[in-house]
PDB file of C-alpha atoms in Angstrom:
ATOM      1  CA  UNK M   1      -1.416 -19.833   2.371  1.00 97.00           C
ATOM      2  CA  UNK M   2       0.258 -20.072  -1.159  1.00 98.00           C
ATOM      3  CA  UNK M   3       3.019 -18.298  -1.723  1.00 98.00           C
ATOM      4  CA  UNK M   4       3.170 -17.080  -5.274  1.00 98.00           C
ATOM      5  CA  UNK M   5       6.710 -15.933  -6.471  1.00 98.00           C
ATOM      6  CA  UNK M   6       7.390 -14.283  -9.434  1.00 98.00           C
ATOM      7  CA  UNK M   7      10.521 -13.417 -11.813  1.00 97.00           C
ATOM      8  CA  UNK M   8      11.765 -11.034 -13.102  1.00 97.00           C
ATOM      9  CA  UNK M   9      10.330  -8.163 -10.645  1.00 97.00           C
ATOM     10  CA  UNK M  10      11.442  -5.735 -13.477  1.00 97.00           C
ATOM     11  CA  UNK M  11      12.400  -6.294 -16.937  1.00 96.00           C
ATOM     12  CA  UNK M  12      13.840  -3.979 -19.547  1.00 96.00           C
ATOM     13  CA  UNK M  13      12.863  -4.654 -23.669  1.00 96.00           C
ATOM     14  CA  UNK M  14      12.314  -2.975 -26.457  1.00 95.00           C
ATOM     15  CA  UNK M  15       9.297  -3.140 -29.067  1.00 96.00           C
ATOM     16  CA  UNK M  16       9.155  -6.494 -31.041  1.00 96.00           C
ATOM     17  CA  UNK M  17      10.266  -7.902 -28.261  1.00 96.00           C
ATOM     18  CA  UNK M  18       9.174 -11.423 -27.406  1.00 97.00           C
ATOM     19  CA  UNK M  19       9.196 -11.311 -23.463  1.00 97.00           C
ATOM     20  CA  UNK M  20       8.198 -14.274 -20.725  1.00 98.00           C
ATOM     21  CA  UNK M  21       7.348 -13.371 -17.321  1.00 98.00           C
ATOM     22  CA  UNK M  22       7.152 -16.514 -14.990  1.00 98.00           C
ATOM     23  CA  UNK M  23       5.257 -17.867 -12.252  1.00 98.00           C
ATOM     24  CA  UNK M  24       6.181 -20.327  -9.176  1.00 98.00           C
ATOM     25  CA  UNK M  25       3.282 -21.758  -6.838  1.00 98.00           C
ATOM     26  CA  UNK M  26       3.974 -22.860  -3.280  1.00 98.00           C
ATOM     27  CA  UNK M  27       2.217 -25.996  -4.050  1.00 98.00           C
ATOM     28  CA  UNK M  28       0.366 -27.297  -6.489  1.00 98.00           C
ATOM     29  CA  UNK M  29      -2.674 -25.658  -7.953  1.00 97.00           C
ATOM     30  CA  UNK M  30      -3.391 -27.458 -11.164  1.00 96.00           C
ATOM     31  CA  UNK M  31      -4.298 -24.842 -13.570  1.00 96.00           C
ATOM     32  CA  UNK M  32      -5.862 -22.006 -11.687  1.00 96.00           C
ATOM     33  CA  UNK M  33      -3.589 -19.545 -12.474  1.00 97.00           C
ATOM     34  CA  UNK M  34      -4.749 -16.440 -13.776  1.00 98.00           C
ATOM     35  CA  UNK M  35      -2.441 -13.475 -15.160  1.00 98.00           C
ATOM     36  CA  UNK M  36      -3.376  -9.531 -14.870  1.00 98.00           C
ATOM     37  CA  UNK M  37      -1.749  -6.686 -16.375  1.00 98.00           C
ATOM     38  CA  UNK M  38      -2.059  -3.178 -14.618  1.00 98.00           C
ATOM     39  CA  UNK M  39      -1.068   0.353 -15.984  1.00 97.00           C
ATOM     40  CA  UNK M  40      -0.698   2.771 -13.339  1.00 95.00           C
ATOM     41  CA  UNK M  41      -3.144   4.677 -11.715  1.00 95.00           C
ATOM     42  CA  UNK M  42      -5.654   1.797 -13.352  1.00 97.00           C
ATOM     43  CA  UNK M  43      -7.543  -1.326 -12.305  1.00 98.00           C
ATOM     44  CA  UNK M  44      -6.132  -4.687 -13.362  1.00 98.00           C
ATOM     45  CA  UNK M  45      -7.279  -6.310 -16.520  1.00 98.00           C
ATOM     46  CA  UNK M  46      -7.647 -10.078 -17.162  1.00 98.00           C
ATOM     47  CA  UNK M  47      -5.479 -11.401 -19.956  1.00 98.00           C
ATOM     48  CA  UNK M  48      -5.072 -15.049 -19.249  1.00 97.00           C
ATOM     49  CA  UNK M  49      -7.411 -17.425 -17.157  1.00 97.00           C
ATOM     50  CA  UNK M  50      -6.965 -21.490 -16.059  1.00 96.00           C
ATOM     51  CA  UNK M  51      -3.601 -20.940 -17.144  1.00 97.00           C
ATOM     52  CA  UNK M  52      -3.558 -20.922 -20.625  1.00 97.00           C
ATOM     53  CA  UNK M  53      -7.066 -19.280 -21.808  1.00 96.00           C
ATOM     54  CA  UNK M  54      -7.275 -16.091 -23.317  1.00 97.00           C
ATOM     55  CA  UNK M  55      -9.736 -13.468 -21.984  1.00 96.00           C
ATOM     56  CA  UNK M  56     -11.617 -12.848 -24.510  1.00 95.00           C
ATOM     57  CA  UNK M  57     -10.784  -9.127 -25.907  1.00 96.00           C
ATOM     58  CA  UNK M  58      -6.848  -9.962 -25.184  1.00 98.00           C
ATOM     59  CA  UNK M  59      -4.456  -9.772 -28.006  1.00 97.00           C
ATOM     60  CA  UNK M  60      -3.220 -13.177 -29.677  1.00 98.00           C
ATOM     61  CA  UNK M  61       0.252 -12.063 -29.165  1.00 98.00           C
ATOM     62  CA  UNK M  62      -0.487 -12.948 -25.250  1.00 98.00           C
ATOM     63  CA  UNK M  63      -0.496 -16.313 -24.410  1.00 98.00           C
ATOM     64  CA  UNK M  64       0.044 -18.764 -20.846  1.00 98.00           C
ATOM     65  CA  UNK M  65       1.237 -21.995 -20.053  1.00 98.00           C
ATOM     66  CA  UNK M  66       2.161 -23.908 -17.129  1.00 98.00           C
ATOM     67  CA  UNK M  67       0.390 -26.646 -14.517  1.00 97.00           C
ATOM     68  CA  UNK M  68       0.920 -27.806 -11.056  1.00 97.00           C
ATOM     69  CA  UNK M  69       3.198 -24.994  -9.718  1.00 98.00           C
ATOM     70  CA  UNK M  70       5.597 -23.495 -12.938  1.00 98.00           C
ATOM     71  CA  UNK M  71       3.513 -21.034 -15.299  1.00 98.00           C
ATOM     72  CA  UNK M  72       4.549 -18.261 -17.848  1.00 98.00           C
ATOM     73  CA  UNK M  73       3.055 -15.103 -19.505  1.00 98.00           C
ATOM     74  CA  UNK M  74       4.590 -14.871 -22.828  1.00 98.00           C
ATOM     75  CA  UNK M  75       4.064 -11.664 -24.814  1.00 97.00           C
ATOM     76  CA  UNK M  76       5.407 -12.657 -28.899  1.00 96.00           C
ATOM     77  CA  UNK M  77       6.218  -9.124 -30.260  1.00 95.00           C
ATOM     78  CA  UNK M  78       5.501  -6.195 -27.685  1.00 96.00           C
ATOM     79  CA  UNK M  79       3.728  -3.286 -28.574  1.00 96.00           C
ATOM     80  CA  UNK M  80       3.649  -0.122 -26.904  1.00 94.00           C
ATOM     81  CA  UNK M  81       0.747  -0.294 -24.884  1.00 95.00           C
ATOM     82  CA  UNK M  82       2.416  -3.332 -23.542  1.00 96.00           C
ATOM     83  CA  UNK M  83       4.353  -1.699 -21.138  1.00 93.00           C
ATOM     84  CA  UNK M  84       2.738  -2.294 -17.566  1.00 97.00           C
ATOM     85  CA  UNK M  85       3.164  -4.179 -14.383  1.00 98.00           C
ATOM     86  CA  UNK M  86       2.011  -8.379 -15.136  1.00 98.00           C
ATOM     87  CA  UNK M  87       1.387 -10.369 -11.954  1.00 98.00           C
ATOM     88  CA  UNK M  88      -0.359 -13.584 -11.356  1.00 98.00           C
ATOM     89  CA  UNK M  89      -3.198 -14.682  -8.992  1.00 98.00           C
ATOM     90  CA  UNK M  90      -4.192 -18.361  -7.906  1.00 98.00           C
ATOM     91  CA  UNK M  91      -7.579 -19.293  -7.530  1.00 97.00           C
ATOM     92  CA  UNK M  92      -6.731 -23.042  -6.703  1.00 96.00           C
ATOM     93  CA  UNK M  93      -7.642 -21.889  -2.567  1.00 96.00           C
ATOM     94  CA  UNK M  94      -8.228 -18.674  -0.405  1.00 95.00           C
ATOM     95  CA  UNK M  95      -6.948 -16.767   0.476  1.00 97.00           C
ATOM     96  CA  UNK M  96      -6.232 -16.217  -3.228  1.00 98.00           C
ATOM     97  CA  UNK M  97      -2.909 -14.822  -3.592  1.00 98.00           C
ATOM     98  CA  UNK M  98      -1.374 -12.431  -6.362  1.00 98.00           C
ATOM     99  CA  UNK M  99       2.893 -12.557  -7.234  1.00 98.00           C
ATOM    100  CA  UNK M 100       4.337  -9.392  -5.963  1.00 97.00           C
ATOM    101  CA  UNK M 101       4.559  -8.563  -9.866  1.00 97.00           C
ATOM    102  CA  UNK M 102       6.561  -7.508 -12.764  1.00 98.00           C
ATOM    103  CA  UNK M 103       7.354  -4.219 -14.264  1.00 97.00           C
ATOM    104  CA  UNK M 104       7.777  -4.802 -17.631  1.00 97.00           C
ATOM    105  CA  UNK M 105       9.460  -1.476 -19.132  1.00 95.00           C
ATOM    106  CA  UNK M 106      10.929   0.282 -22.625  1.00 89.00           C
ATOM    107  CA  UNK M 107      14.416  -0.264 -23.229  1.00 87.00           C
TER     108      UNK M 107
ATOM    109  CA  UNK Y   1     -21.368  -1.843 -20.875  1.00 94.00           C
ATOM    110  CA  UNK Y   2     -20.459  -4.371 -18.250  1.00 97.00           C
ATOM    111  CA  UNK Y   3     -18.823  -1.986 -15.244  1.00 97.00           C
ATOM    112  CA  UNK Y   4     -18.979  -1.477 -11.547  1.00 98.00           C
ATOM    113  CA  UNK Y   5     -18.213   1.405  -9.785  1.00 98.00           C
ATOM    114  CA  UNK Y   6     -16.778   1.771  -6.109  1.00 98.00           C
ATOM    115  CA  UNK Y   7     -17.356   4.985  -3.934  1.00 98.00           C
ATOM    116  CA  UNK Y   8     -16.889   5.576  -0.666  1.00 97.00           C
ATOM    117  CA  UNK Y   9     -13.020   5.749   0.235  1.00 97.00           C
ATOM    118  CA  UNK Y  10     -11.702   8.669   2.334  1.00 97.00           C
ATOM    119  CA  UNK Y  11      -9.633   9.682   5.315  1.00 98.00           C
ATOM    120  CA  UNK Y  12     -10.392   7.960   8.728  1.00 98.00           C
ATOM    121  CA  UNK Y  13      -8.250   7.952  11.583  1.00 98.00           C
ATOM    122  CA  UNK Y  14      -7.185   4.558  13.181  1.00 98.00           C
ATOM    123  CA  UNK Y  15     -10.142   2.639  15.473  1.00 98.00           C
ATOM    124  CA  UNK Y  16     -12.582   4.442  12.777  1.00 98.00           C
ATOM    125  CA  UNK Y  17     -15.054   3.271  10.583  1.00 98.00           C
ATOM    126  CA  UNK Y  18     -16.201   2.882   6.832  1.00 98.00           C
ATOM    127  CA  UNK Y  19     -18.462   1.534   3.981  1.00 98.00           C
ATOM    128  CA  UNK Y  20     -17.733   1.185   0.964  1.00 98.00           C
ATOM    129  CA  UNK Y  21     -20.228   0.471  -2.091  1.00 98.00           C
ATOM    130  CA  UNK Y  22     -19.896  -1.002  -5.731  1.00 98.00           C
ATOM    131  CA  UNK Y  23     -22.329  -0.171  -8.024  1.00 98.00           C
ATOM    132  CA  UNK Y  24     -23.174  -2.801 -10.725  1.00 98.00           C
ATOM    133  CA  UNK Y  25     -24.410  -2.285 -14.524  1.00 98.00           C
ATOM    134  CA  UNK Y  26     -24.400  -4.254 -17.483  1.00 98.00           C
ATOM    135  CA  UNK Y  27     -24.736  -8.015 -16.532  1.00 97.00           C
ATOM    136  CA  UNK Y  28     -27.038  -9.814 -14.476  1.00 97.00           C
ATOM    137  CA  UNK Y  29     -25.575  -9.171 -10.816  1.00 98.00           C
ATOM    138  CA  UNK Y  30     -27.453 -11.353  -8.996  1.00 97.00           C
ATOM    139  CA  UNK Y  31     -25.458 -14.643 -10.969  1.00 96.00           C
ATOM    140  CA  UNK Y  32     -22.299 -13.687  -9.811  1.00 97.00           C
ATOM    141  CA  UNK Y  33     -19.940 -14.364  -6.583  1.00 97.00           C
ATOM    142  CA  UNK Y  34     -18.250 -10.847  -6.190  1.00 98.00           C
ATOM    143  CA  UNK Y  35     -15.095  -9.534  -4.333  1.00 98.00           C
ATOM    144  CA  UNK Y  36     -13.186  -6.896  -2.483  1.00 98.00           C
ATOM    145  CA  UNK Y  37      -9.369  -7.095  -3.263  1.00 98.00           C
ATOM    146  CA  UNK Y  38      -6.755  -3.975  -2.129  1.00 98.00           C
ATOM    147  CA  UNK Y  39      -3.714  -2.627  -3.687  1.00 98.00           C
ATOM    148  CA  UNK Y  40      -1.830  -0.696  -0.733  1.00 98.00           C
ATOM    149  CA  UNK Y  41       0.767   2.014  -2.193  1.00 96.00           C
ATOM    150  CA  UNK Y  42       3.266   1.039  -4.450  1.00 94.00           C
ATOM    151  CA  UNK Y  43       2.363  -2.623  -3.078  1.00 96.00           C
ATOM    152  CA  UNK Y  44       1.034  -5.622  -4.630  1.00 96.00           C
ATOM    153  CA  UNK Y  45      -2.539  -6.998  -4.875  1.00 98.00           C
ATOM    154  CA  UNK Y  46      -3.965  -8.440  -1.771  1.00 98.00           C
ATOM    155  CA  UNK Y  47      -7.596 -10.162  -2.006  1.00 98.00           C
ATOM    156  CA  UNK Y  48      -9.751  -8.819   0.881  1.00 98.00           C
ATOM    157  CA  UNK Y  49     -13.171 -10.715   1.131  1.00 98.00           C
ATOM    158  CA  UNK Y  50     -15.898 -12.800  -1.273  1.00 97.00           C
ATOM    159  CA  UNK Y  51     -19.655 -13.323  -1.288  1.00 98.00           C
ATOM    160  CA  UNK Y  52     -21.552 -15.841  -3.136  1.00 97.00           C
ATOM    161  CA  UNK Y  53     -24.243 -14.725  -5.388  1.00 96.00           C
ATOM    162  CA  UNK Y  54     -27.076 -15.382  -2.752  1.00 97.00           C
ATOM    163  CA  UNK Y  55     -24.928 -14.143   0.148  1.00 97.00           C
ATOM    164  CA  UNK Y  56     -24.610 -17.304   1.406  1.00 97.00           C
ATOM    165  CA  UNK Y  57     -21.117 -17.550   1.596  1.00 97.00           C
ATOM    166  CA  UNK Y  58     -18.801 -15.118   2.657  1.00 98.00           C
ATOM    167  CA  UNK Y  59     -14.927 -15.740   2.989  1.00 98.00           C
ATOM    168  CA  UNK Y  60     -12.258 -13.020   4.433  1.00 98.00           C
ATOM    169  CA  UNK Y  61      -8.285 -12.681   4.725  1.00 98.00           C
ATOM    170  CA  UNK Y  62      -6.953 -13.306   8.092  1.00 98.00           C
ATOM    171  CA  UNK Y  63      -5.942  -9.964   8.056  1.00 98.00           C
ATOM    172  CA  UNK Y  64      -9.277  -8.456   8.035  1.00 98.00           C
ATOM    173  CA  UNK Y  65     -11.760 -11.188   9.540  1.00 98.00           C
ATOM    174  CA  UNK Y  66     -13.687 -10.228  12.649  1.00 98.00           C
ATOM    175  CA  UNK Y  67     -12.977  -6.311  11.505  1.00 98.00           C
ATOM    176  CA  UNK Y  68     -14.648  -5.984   8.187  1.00 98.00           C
ATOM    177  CA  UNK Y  69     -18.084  -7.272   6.677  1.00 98.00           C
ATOM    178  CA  UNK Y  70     -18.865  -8.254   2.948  1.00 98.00           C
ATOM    179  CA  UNK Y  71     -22.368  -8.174   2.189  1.00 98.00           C
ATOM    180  CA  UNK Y  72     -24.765  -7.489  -1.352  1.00 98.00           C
ATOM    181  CA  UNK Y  73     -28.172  -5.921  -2.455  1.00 98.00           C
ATOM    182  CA  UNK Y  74     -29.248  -7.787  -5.291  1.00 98.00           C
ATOM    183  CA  UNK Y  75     -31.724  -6.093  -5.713  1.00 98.00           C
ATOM    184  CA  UNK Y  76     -29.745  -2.546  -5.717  1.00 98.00           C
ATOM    185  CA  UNK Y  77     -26.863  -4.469  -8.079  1.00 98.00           C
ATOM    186  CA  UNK Y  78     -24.542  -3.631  -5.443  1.00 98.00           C
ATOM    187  CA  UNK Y  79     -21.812  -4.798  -3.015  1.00 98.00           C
ATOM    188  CA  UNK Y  80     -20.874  -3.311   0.047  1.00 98.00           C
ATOM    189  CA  UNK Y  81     -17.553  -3.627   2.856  1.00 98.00           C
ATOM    190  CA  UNK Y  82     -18.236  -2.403   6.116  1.00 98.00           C
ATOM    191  CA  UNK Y  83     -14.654  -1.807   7.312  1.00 98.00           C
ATOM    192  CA  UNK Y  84     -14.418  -1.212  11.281  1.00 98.00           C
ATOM    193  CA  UNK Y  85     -11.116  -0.976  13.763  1.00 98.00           C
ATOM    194  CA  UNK Y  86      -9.248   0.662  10.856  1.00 98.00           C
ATOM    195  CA  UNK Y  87      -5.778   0.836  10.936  1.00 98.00           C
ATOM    196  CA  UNK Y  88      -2.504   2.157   9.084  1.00 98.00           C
ATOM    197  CA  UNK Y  89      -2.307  -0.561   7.267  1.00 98.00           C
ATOM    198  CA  UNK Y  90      -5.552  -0.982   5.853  1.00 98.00           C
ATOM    199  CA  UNK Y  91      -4.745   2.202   3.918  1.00 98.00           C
ATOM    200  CA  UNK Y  92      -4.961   1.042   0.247  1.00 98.00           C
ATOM    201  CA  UNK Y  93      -7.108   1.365  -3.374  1.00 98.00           C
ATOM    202  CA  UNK Y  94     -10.192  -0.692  -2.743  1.00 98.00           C
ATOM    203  CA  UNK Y  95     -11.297  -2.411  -5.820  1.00 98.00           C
ATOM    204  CA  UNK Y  96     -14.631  -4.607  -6.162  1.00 98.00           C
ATOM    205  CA  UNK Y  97     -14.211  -7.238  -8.843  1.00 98.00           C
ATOM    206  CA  UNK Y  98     -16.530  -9.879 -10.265  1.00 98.00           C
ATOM    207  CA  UNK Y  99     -15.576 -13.597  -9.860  1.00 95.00           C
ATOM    208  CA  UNK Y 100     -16.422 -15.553 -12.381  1.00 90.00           C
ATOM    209  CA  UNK Y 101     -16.256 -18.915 -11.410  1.00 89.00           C
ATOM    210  CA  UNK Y 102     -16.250 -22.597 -14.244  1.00 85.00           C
ATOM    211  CA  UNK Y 103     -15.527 -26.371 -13.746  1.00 82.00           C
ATOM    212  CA  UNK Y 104     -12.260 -25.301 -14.625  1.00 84.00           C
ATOM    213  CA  UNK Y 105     -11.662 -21.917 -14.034  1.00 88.00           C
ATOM    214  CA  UNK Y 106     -12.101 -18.971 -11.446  1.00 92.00           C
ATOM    215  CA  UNK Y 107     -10.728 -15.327 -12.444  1.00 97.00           C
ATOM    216  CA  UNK Y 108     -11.910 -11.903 -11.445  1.00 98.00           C
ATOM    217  CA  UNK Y 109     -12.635 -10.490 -14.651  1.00 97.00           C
ATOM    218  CA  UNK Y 110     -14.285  -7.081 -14.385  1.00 98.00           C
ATOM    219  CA  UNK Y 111     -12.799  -5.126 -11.552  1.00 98.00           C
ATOM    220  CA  UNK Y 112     -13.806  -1.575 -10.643  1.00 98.00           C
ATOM    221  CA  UNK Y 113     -12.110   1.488 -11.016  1.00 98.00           C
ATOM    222  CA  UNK Y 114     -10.807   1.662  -7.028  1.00 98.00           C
ATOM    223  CA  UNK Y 115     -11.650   4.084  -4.251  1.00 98.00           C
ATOM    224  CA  UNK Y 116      -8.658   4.985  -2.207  1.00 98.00           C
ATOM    225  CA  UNK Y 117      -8.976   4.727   1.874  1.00 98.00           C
ATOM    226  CA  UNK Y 118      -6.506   6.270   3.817  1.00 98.00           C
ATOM    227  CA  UNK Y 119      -6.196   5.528   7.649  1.00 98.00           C
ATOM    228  CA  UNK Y 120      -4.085   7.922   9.216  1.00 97.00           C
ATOM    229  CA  UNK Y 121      -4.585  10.807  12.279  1.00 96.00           C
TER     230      UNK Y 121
END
């Protein structure tokens, strides 16, 4: 299976923020990385798909890069409704695997 | 609007069984693979089970193959995930999600608002 490992598992910053969240694959999986954000009590939502696409509906201020098996979630100026848990999923092979996640918070 | 809508979930005790359903509106639910992927309590995400959009294909975690069964009703616009031999640690939020599936992509992008199973006695 891939192991997907993610860092920071919590992170601390304040509104206007510019925050990056990053990914590590087990192996290489090209670009199928995708990136959800989750408020509690909620479903995920899809922000960022094949790495660096935006789902469409998803704030410019969101944005992903990476290939192979190094990717980030960079948010440029947090808002309020940003705060939320972030993780990343490959779809490269199943099982598909999600990070164990990041807890972005207010400072 | 596009949205699917799980029911279901509830308390069974361990060696029990369960189905749970996903309800489909808003898109044509017969072009899509779909999914079962659980969330167990204060955990992380953990993808459960696919189906192609013919039923074709089905794929499971190791965790639940040979215990639980994926399967679709076009027709109805709905998925299903017969869950048997239930244990502890199947207890989780059950969301069905739509994969949607490119040359160069492959993202669940509308997921279901959950239904929460519970295996305990």
């Amino acid at each position: 299976d891939i192991q997907m490992t993610q860092s920071p598992s919590s992170l601390s910053a304040s509104v206007g923020d510019r925050v990056t969240i990053t990914c590590r694959a087990s192996q290489s999986i090209s670009s199928y990385l995708n990136w959800y954000q989750q408020k509690p009590g909620k479903a995920p939502k899809l922000l960022i798909y094949a790495a660096s696409s935006l789902q469409s509906g998803v704030p410019s201020r969101f944005s992903g890069s990476g290939s192979g098996t190094d990717f980030t979630l960079t948010i440029s100026s947090l808002q309020p409704e940003d705060f939320a848990a972030y993780c990343c999923q490959q779809s490269y092979s199943t099982p598909y695997t999600f990070g164990q996640g990041t807890k972005l918070e207010i400072k | 609007q596009v949205q699917l809508v799980e029911s279901g979930g509830g308390l069974v005790k361990p060696g029990g069984s369960l189905r749970l359903s996903c309800a489909a509106s808003g898109f044509t639910f017969s072009d899509y693979y779909m999914s079962w992927i659980r969330q167990a309590p204060g955990k992380g995400l953990e993808w459960v089970s696919y189906i192609s959009s013919s039923s074709s294909y089905t794929n499971y975690a190791d965790s639940v193959k040979g215990r639980f069964t994926i399967s679709r009703d076009n027709a109805k616009k709905s998925l299903y995930l017969q869950m048997n031999s239930l244990r502890a640690e199947d207890t989780a939020v059950y969301y069905c999600a739509r994969r949607r599936v490119d040359t160069a992509s492959d993202a669940f992008d509308i997921w279901g608002q959950g239904t929460m199973v519970t295996v305990s006695s």
